[in-house]
Short mmCIF file of C-alpha atoms in Angstrom, two decimals:
data_model
loop_
_atom_site.label_atom_id
_atom_site.label_comp_id
_atom_site.label_asym_id
_atom_site.label_seq_id
_atom_site.Cartn_x
_atom_site.Cartn_y
_atom_site.Cartn_z
CA MET A 1 112.77 123.97 94.77
CA ALA A 2 114.00 120.47 95.57
CA ALA A 3 112.84 120.73 99.21
CA VAL A 4 109.12 121.42 98.37
CA ASN A 5 108.82 118.85 95.29
CA VAL A 6 107.14 115.65 96.26
CA ARG A 7 106.70 114.21 92.96
CA PRO A 8 106.25 110.58 91.32
CA LEU A 9 109.31 109.08 89.92
CA LYS A 10 107.96 109.19 86.32
CA ILE A 11 106.33 112.23 85.05
CA ALA A 12 104.70 112.57 81.43
CA ARG A 13 106.66 115.37 79.94
CA TYR A 14 105.64 117.67 76.92
CA HIS A 15 107.62 120.45 74.89
CA GLY A 16 109.45 122.69 77.24
CA ALA A 17 109.14 126.30 76.88
CA PHE A 18 111.50 128.02 79.59
CA GLU A 19 114.01 127.06 82.21
CA GLY A 20 113.20 124.04 84.29
CA ALA A 21 111.09 122.40 81.35
CA SER A 22 111.90 119.49 79.18
CA LYS A 23 114.46 120.76 76.28
CA SER A 24 113.89 118.14 73.74
CA MET A 25 111.52 120.24 71.36
CA ILE A 26 112.79 123.60 72.33
CA ASN A 27 113.92 125.57 69.08
CA LYS A 28 112.95 122.67 66.99
CA LYS A 29 110.67 124.12 64.37
CA ARG A 30 108.50 122.03 62.08
CA ASP A 31 106.92 123.09 59.02
CA LEU A 32 103.33 121.59 59.41
CA LYS A 33 101.03 120.54 56.17
CA SER A 34 98.05 122.57 55.51
CA ARG A 35 94.53 121.16 55.65
CA ASN A 36 93.60 118.90 53.04
CA LEU A 37 90.20 117.12 53.12
CA GLU A 38 91.13 114.90 50.09
CA ASP A 39 94.07 113.37 52.02
CA ASP A 40 92.92 110.32 54.25
CA GLU A 41 95.99 110.87 56.33
CA TYR A 42 94.92 114.39 57.23
CA VAL A 43 91.40 113.03 58.24
CA ARG A 44 93.25 110.23 60.47
CA GLN A 45 95.30 112.92 62.08
CA TYR A 46 92.36 115.06 62.59
CA ILE A 47 90.40 112.47 64.33
CA GLN A 48 93.53 111.68 66.58
CA PHE A 49 94.01 115.38 67.21
CA HIS A 50 90.17 115.96 68.13
CA TYR A 51 90.14 112.91 70.50
CA GLN A 52 93.44 113.92 72.29
CA PHE A 53 92.29 117.63 72.65
CA GLN A 54 88.76 116.86 73.90
CA LYS A 55 89.75 113.96 76.17
CA SER A 56 92.42 116.03 78.03
CA GLU A 57 90.26 119.25 77.60
CA GLY A 58 92.77 121.06 75.85
CA PHE A 59 95.83 120.49 78.09
CA ALA A 60 97.47 117.24 76.62
CA VAL A 61 98.34 116.82 73.16
CA ASP A 62 101.12 114.87 71.72
CA TRP A 63 102.19 117.22 69.11
CA ASP A 64 104.99 115.11 67.66
CA GLY A 65 102.36 112.80 66.29
CA PHE A 66 100.78 115.30 64.02
CA ASP A 67 102.12 116.49 60.42
CA TYR A 68 99.28 118.93 59.90
CA ALA A 69 98.30 122.33 61.24
CA PHE A 70 94.98 122.65 62.96
CA GLN A 71 93.22 125.49 64.54
CA ILE A 72 94.88 124.62 67.97
CA ARG A 73 98.63 124.87 68.10
CA SER A 74 101.58 124.42 70.28
CA LEU A 75 102.51 127.72 72.07
CA ASP A 76 105.67 125.99 72.95
CA ASN A 77 106.44 125.47 69.18
CA PRO A 78 104.17 128.18 67.19
CA PRO A 79 104.40 128.87 63.69
CA ARG A 80 107.45 130.76 62.21
CA GLY A 81 106.91 134.42 62.73
CA PHE A 82 104.17 134.05 65.30
CA CYS A 83 105.43 137.00 67.50
CA THR A 84 107.94 139.61 66.94
CA THR A 85 107.82 141.01 70.34
CA GLY A 86 109.32 138.07 72.23
CA SER A 87 110.14 134.41 72.06
CA PRO A 88 107.65 131.63 72.63
CA ALA A 89 109.36 130.87 75.86
CA GLU A 90 108.86 134.50 77.00
CA ILE A 91 105.22 134.35 76.09
CA VAL A 92 104.53 131.12 77.89
CA ARG A 93 106.18 132.37 81.04
CA GLU A 94 104.10 135.55 80.85
CA VAL A 95 100.70 133.91 80.37
CA THR A 96 101.42 131.37 83.03
CA LEU A 97 102.67 133.89 85.73
CA LEU A 98 99.53 135.83 84.84
CA ALA A 99 97.20 132.93 85.53
CA ILE A 100 98.85 132.25 88.56
CA LYS A 101 98.68 135.93 89.89
CA LYS A 102 94.96 136.02 88.94
CA GLN A 103 94.14 132.71 90.86
CA ASN A 104 96.33 134.08 93.86
CA GLU A 105 94.32 137.20 93.99
CA ALA A 106 90.81 135.40 93.75
CA LYS A 107 91.50 132.45 95.93
CA GLY A 108 94.05 133.78 98.54
CA THR A 109 96.53 130.97 97.65
CA LYS A 110 100.38 131.77 97.21
CA LEU A 111 101.20 129.62 94.30
CA VAL A 112 104.58 129.88 92.96
CA LEU A 113 105.58 128.50 89.41
CA ASP A 114 107.90 125.41 89.43
CA GLU A 115 108.07 123.96 86.05
CA HIS A 116 106.42 124.15 82.79
CA ILE A 117 104.95 121.20 80.96
CA GLN A 118 102.89 122.17 78.00
CA ALA A 119 101.06 125.13 76.40
CA ASN A 120 98.36 125.29 73.66
CA PHE A 121 96.88 128.18 71.89
CA GLN A 122 94.17 129.35 69.38
CA PHE A 123 93.62 132.81 67.92
CA CYS A 124 90.19 133.84 69.40
CA ASN A 125 89.84 137.55 69.08
CA GLY A 126 92.87 137.55 71.01
CA LEU A 127 95.09 134.48 72.35
CA MET A 128 93.33 131.57 74.10
CA CYS A 129 95.77 129.63 75.99
CA TRP A 130 95.70 126.20 77.67
CA LEU A 131 98.54 125.84 80.21
CA SER A 132 99.88 122.92 82.29
CA PHE A 133 102.65 123.22 84.78
CA TRP A 134 104.01 122.33 88.31
CA ALA A 135 103.42 124.77 91.02
CA VAL A 136 103.69 125.05 95.00
CA ASP A 137 101.19 126.72 97.02
CA MET A 138 103.46 127.93 100.03
CA ASN A 139 100.17 128.61 102.27
CA SER A 140 99.06 124.97 101.63
CA SER A 141 100.93 123.40 104.92
CA SER A 142 104.14 123.29 106.49
CA THR A 143 105.82 121.26 103.86
CA PRO A 144 104.29 122.46 100.48
CA GLU A 145 104.14 120.04 97.62
CA SER A 146 104.56 120.76 94.06
CA LYS A 147 101.41 119.62 92.09
CA ILE A 148 100.39 119.83 88.42
CA TYR A 149 97.85 122.66 87.77
CA GLN A 150 95.99 123.51 84.47
CA ALA A 151 94.80 126.98 83.48
CA LYS A 152 92.76 128.26 80.71
CA LEU A 153 93.47 132.04 79.90
CA TRP A 154 92.19 134.44 77.17
CA LYS A 155 94.41 137.40 76.83
CA ARG A 156 94.49 140.38 74.10
CA GLY A 157 96.85 143.19 74.70
CA LYS A 158 96.32 144.33 78.54
CA GLU A 159 92.82 142.69 78.58
CA HIS A 160 92.80 139.22 80.03
CA GLU A 161 90.44 136.52 81.58
CA LEU A 162 91.01 133.50 83.75
CA LEU A 163 88.46 131.03 82.41
CA LEU A 164 89.69 128.07 84.53
CA PHE A 165 92.31 127.33 87.04
CA ARG A 166 92.44 123.77 88.78
CA LEU A 167 94.66 120.88 89.82
CA LYS A 168 95.26 118.32 86.91
CA PRO A 169 92.35 115.89 87.09
CA THR A 170 93.18 112.14 88.19
CA ASP A 171 93.44 109.46 85.67
CA GLN A 172 89.95 107.99 86.41
CA GLU A 173 88.44 111.51 86.01
CA ILE A 174 90.19 111.92 82.52
CA ALA A 175 88.90 108.35 81.71
CA SER A 176 85.48 109.58 82.39
CA VAL A 177 85.38 112.23 80.00
CA GLN A 178 83.02 111.45 76.98
CA VAL A 179 84.28 112.63 73.59
CA GLU A 180 81.84 113.40 70.81
CA PRO A 181 82.49 112.88 67.31
CA PRO A 182 83.85 116.03 65.51
CA SER A 183 81.79 118.35 63.69
CA PRO A 184 81.30 117.79 60.03
CA LEU A 185 84.20 119.33 57.94
CA GLN A 186 83.16 121.81 55.41
CA CYS A 187 84.20 122.13 51.91
CA GLU A 188 87.18 124.66 51.14
CA ASP A 189 84.84 126.71 48.77
CA SER A 190 81.46 126.26 50.20
CA GLU A 191 79.60 125.45 53.38
CA GLU A 192 78.49 122.07 52.27
CA GLU A 193 79.64 119.23 54.28
CA ALA A 194 82.68 117.31 52.87
CA ILE A 195 83.30 114.68 55.74
CA VAL A 196 81.03 113.52 58.29
CA PHE A 197 81.92 111.62 61.55
CA ALA A 198 80.21 109.20 63.84
CA ARG A 199 81.00 107.20 67.03
CA ALA A 200 82.61 103.96 66.29
CA GLY A 201 80.56 100.71 66.87
CA PRO A 202 81.02 97.84 69.27
CA GLU A 203 82.20 95.71 66.18
CA ASP A 204 84.91 98.15 65.48
CA ASP A 205 88.49 97.83 67.08
CA PRO A 206 88.56 99.28 70.46
CA GLY A 207 91.22 101.60 69.51
CA VAL A 208 88.97 103.24 67.03
CA PRO A 209 86.94 106.25 68.69
CA PHE A 210 85.31 107.32 65.31
CA VAL A 211 84.77 106.71 61.70
CA PHE A 212 84.22 109.13 58.95
CA ARG A 213 82.60 109.08 55.41
CA ARG A 214 83.11 111.50 52.58
CA THR A 215 79.87 113.03 51.50
CA GLY A 216 78.58 112.99 47.98
CA ALA A 217 75.88 112.09 45.58
CA ASP A 218 76.28 108.33 46.45
CA PRO A 219 74.64 107.57 49.85
CA GLY A 220 76.26 104.34 49.86
CA VAL A 221 79.62 105.50 50.41
CA PRO A 222 80.99 103.50 53.36
CA PHE A 223 82.58 104.87 56.47
CA PHE A 224 86.19 104.48 57.19
CA SER A 225 87.68 103.63 60.59
CA TYR A 226 91.09 104.44 61.80
CA PRO A 227 92.84 102.92 64.77
CA ILE A 228 93.77 105.95 67.15
CA GLY A 229 97.52 105.01 67.14
CA GLY A 230 97.62 105.00 63.02
CA GLY A 231 97.27 101.71 60.81
CA VAL A 232 95.39 100.54 57.90
CA PRO A 233 91.77 101.75 57.47
CA THR A 234 88.74 99.63 57.93
CA VAL A 235 85.70 99.95 55.47
CA LEU A 236 82.53 99.74 57.22
CA TYR A 237 79.38 99.37 55.44
#
Protein backbone atom coordinates (compact mmCIF):
# COMPACT_ATOMS: atom_id res chain seq x y z
CA MET A 1 0.00 0.00 0.00
CA ALA A 2 3.00 2.31 0.23
CA ALA A 3 2.45 3.57 -3.31
CA VAL A 4 -0.96 5.03 -2.48
CA ASN A 5 -0.34 6.34 1.05
CA VAL A 6 0.15 10.07 1.28
CA ARG A 7 0.09 10.69 5.01
CA PRO A 8 1.32 13.26 7.51
CA LEU A 9 4.56 12.24 9.19
CA LYS A 10 2.97 12.15 12.64
CA ILE A 11 -0.26 10.21 13.09
CA ALA A 12 -2.24 9.83 16.32
CA ARG A 13 -2.32 6.10 16.97
CA TYR A 14 -4.63 4.11 19.21
CA HIS A 15 -4.95 0.45 20.19
CA GLY A 16 -4.27 -1.88 17.27
CA ALA A 17 -6.64 -4.69 16.44
CA PHE A 18 -5.28 -6.45 13.37
CA GLU A 19 -2.35 -6.57 10.99
CA GLY A 20 -1.04 -3.14 10.08
CA ALA A 21 -2.21 -1.46 13.28
CA SER A 22 -0.28 -0.26 16.29
CA LYS A 23 0.76 -3.26 18.37
CA SER A 24 1.29 -1.51 21.72
CA MET A 25 -1.99 -2.62 23.30
CA ILE A 26 -2.73 -5.89 21.50
CA ASN A 27 -3.30 -8.74 23.97
CA LYS A 28 -2.81 -6.39 26.91
CA LYS A 29 -5.83 -7.08 29.11
CA ARG A 30 -6.67 -4.72 31.95
CA ASP A 31 -9.11 -5.61 34.72
CA LEU A 32 -11.09 -2.40 35.02
CA LYS A 33 -12.81 -1.35 38.22
CA SER A 34 -16.60 -1.26 38.48
CA ARG A 35 -18.69 1.88 38.86
CA ASN A 36 -18.40 3.43 42.32
CA LEU A 37 -20.35 6.64 42.83
CA GLU A 38 -18.82 7.17 46.26
CA ASP A 39 -15.32 7.34 44.79
CA ASP A 40 -14.31 10.83 43.62
CA GLU A 41 -11.74 9.28 41.29
CA TYR A 42 -14.49 7.37 39.49
CA VAL A 43 -16.45 10.60 38.99
CA ARG A 44 -13.33 12.42 37.76
CA GLN A 45 -12.62 9.69 35.20
CA TYR A 46 -16.28 9.54 34.19
CA ILE A 47 -16.18 13.26 33.38
CA GLN A 48 -13.01 12.77 31.33
CA PHE A 49 -14.52 9.82 29.47
CA HIS A 50 -17.76 11.69 28.75
CA TYR A 51 -15.86 14.68 27.41
CA GLN A 52 -13.56 12.63 25.15
CA PHE A 53 -16.36 10.43 23.82
CA GLN A 54 -18.73 13.30 23.08
CA LYS A 55 -16.03 15.60 21.68
CA SER A 56 -14.88 12.93 19.21
CA GLU A 57 -18.47 11.72 18.65
CA GLY A 58 -17.43 8.27 19.82
CA PHE A 59 -14.36 7.73 17.68
CA ALA A 60 -11.34 8.72 19.81
CA VAL A 61 -11.00 7.75 23.47
CA ASP A 62 -7.66 7.51 25.27
CA TRP A 63 -8.46 4.22 27.01
CA ASP A 64 -5.05 4.08 28.71
CA GLY A 65 -6.18 6.96 30.92
CA PHE A 66 -9.07 5.07 32.54
CA ASP A 67 -9.15 2.52 35.35
CA TYR A 68 -12.94 2.12 35.42
CA ALA A 69 -15.38 0.40 33.08
CA PHE A 70 -18.06 2.51 31.40
CA GLN A 71 -20.99 1.59 29.15
CA ILE A 72 -18.82 2.22 26.09
CA ARG A 73 -15.74 -0.03 25.88
CA SER A 74 -12.76 -0.58 23.61
CA LEU A 75 -13.45 -3.25 20.99
CA ASP A 76 -9.70 -3.58 20.51
CA ASN A 77 -9.40 -4.63 24.16
CA PRO A 78 -12.84 -5.91 25.21
CA PRO A 79 -13.61 -7.53 28.60
CA ARG A 80 -12.39 -11.05 29.23
CA GLY A 81 -14.77 -13.61 27.75
CA PHE A 82 -16.31 -10.98 25.46
CA CYS A 83 -16.62 -13.37 22.52
CA THR A 84 -16.11 -17.10 22.12
CA THR A 85 -16.55 -17.26 18.33
CA GLY A 86 -13.52 -15.20 17.35
CA SER A 87 -10.76 -12.94 18.57
CA PRO A 88 -11.29 -9.19 19.07
CA ALA A 89 -9.03 -8.62 16.06
CA GLU A 90 -11.27 -10.78 13.88
CA ILE A 91 -14.41 -9.01 15.09
CA VAL A 92 -12.92 -5.55 14.46
CA ARG A 93 -11.83 -6.55 10.97
CA GLU A 94 -15.24 -8.08 10.21
CA VAL A 95 -17.27 -5.02 11.21
CA THR A 96 -14.83 -2.61 9.53
CA LEU A 97 -14.94 -4.49 6.23
CA LEU A 98 -18.74 -4.68 6.51
CA ALA A 99 -18.97 -0.90 6.97
CA ILE A 100 -16.72 -0.31 3.95
CA LYS A 101 -18.73 -2.78 1.84
CA LYS A 102 -22.03 -1.06 2.69
CA GLN A 103 -20.56 2.37 1.88
CA ASN A 104 -19.18 1.17 -1.45
CA GLU A 105 -22.56 -0.30 -2.39
CA ALA A 106 -24.44 2.86 -1.40
CA LYS A 107 -22.09 5.48 -2.89
CA GLY A 108 -20.32 3.69 -5.74
CA THR A 109 -16.93 4.16 -4.13
CA LYS A 110 -14.17 1.58 -4.19
CA LEU A 111 -12.74 1.98 -0.72
CA VAL A 112 -10.05 -0.48 0.33
CA LEU A 113 -9.07 -0.92 3.98
CA ASP A 114 -5.52 0.18 4.67
CA GLU A 115 -4.94 0.32 8.43
CA HIS A 116 -6.94 0.21 11.65
CA ILE A 117 -6.87 3.02 14.22
CA GLN A 118 -9.51 2.46 16.93
CA ALA A 119 -12.75 0.57 17.54
CA ASN A 120 -15.22 1.19 20.38
CA PHE A 121 -18.48 -0.59 21.16
CA GLN A 122 -21.62 -0.66 23.27
CA PHE A 123 -24.16 -3.44 23.76
CA CYS A 124 -27.37 -1.99 22.30
CA ASN A 125 -29.78 -4.83 21.46
CA GLY A 126 -26.82 -5.98 19.45
CA LEU A 127 -23.40 -4.41 18.99
CA MET A 128 -23.00 -0.69 18.27
CA CYS A 129 -19.52 0.03 16.90
CA TRP A 130 -17.57 3.25 16.37
CA LEU A 131 -14.71 2.55 13.92
CA SER A 132 -11.73 4.65 12.82
CA PHE A 133 -9.41 3.49 10.06
CA TRP A 134 -7.26 4.45 7.09
CA ALA A 135 -8.74 3.53 3.69
CA VAL A 136 -8.07 4.27 0.03
CA ASP A 137 -10.76 5.06 -2.56
CA MET A 138 -9.35 3.49 -5.71
CA ASN A 139 -11.92 5.43 -7.79
CA SER A 140 -10.95 8.84 -6.44
CA SER A 141 -8.09 9.76 -8.80
CA SER A 142 -5.15 8.46 -10.78
CA THR A 143 -3.10 8.56 -7.56
CA PRO A 144 -5.42 7.38 -4.76
CA GLU A 145 -4.58 8.70 -1.31
CA SER A 146 -5.04 6.97 2.03
CA LYS A 147 -7.35 8.96 4.32
CA ILE A 148 -8.87 8.52 7.76
CA TYR A 149 -12.53 7.47 7.76
CA GLN A 150 -15.00 6.98 10.59
CA ALA A 151 -17.99 4.65 10.60
CA LYS A 152 -20.78 3.89 13.05
CA LEU A 153 -22.30 0.45 12.54
CA TRP A 154 -24.95 -1.55 14.40
CA LYS A 155 -24.86 -5.34 14.09
CA ARG A 156 -26.82 -8.25 15.54
CA GLY A 157 -26.24 -11.63 13.97
CA LYS A 158 -26.86 -11.22 10.24
CA GLU A 159 -28.72 -7.94 10.77
CA HIS A 160 -26.75 -4.73 10.37
CA GLU A 161 -27.19 -1.03 9.69
CA LEU A 162 -24.60 1.55 8.68
CA LEU A 163 -25.56 4.67 10.62
CA LEU A 164 -22.65 6.93 9.68
CA PHE A 165 -19.70 6.88 7.30
CA ARG A 166 -17.49 9.93 6.81
CA LEU A 167 -14.01 11.32 6.49
CA LYS A 168 -12.49 12.19 9.85
CA PRO A 169 -13.49 15.79 10.71
CA THR A 170 -10.83 18.48 10.61
CA ASP A 171 -9.29 19.80 13.82
CA GLN A 172 -11.39 22.95 13.43
CA GLU A 173 -14.60 20.91 13.10
CA ILE A 174 -13.72 18.83 16.16
CA ALA A 175 -12.93 21.97 18.16
CA SER A 176 -16.35 23.38 17.30
CA VAL A 177 -18.22 20.41 18.81
CA GLN A 178 -20.01 21.58 21.95
CA VAL A 179 -20.12 18.99 24.73
CA GLU A 180 -23.03 19.17 27.16
CA PRO A 181 -22.60 18.13 30.82
CA PRO A 182 -23.31 14.46 31.56
CA SER A 183 -26.80 13.46 32.61
CA PRO A 184 -27.20 12.94 36.38
CA LEU A 185 -25.92 9.63 37.71
CA GLN A 186 -28.58 7.66 39.55
CA CYS A 187 -28.19 5.76 42.80
CA GLU A 188 -27.33 2.07 42.57
CA ASP A 189 -30.59 0.91 44.19
CA SER A 190 -33.07 3.57 43.07
CA GLU A 191 -33.84 6.12 40.37
CA GLU A 192 -32.88 9.01 42.63
CA GLU A 193 -30.11 11.27 41.37
CA ALA A 194 -26.83 10.70 43.21
CA ILE A 195 -24.53 13.09 41.31
CA VAL A 196 -25.39 16.06 39.11
CA PHE A 197 -23.13 17.93 36.71
CA ALA A 198 -22.90 21.50 35.46
CA ARG A 199 -20.79 23.35 32.93
CA ALA A 200 -17.72 24.99 34.45
CA GLY A 201 -17.85 28.76 34.74
CA PRO A 202 -15.41 31.42 33.47
CA GLU A 203 -13.78 31.56 36.90
CA ASP A 204 -12.72 27.90 36.67
CA ASP A 205 -9.53 26.41 35.31
CA PRO A 206 -9.70 26.41 31.45
CA GLY A 207 -8.99 22.67 31.56
CA VAL A 208 -12.14 21.99 33.60
CA PRO A 209 -15.11 21.18 31.33
CA PHE A 210 -17.63 20.31 34.05
CA VAL A 211 -18.19 20.43 37.78
CA PHE A 212 -20.17 17.96 39.88
CA ARG A 213 -22.11 17.82 43.12
CA ARG A 214 -23.35 14.93 45.17
CA THR A 215 -27.04 15.37 45.87
CA GLY A 216 -28.54 15.00 49.34
CA ALA A 217 -30.52 16.72 52.00
CA ASP A 218 -28.15 19.67 52.25
CA PRO A 219 -28.68 22.04 49.28
CA GLY A 220 -25.49 23.82 50.30
CA VAL A 221 -23.27 20.90 49.26
CA PRO A 222 -20.67 22.48 46.95
CA PHE A 223 -19.79 21.63 43.39
CA PHE A 224 -16.35 20.11 42.78
CA SER A 225 -14.27 20.68 39.67
CA TYR A 226 -11.50 18.47 38.32
CA PRO A 227 -9.01 19.50 35.62
CA ILE A 228 -9.58 17.30 32.58
CA GLY A 229 -6.03 15.99 32.78
CA GLY A 230 -6.37 15.10 36.46
CA GLY A 231 -5.17 16.89 39.55
CA VAL A 232 -6.45 18.27 42.83
CA PRO A 233 -10.20 19.09 42.91
CA THR A 234 -11.41 22.62 43.51
CA VAL A 235 -14.40 23.25 45.77
CA LEU A 236 -16.83 25.73 44.22
CA TYR A 237 -19.49 27.53 46.23
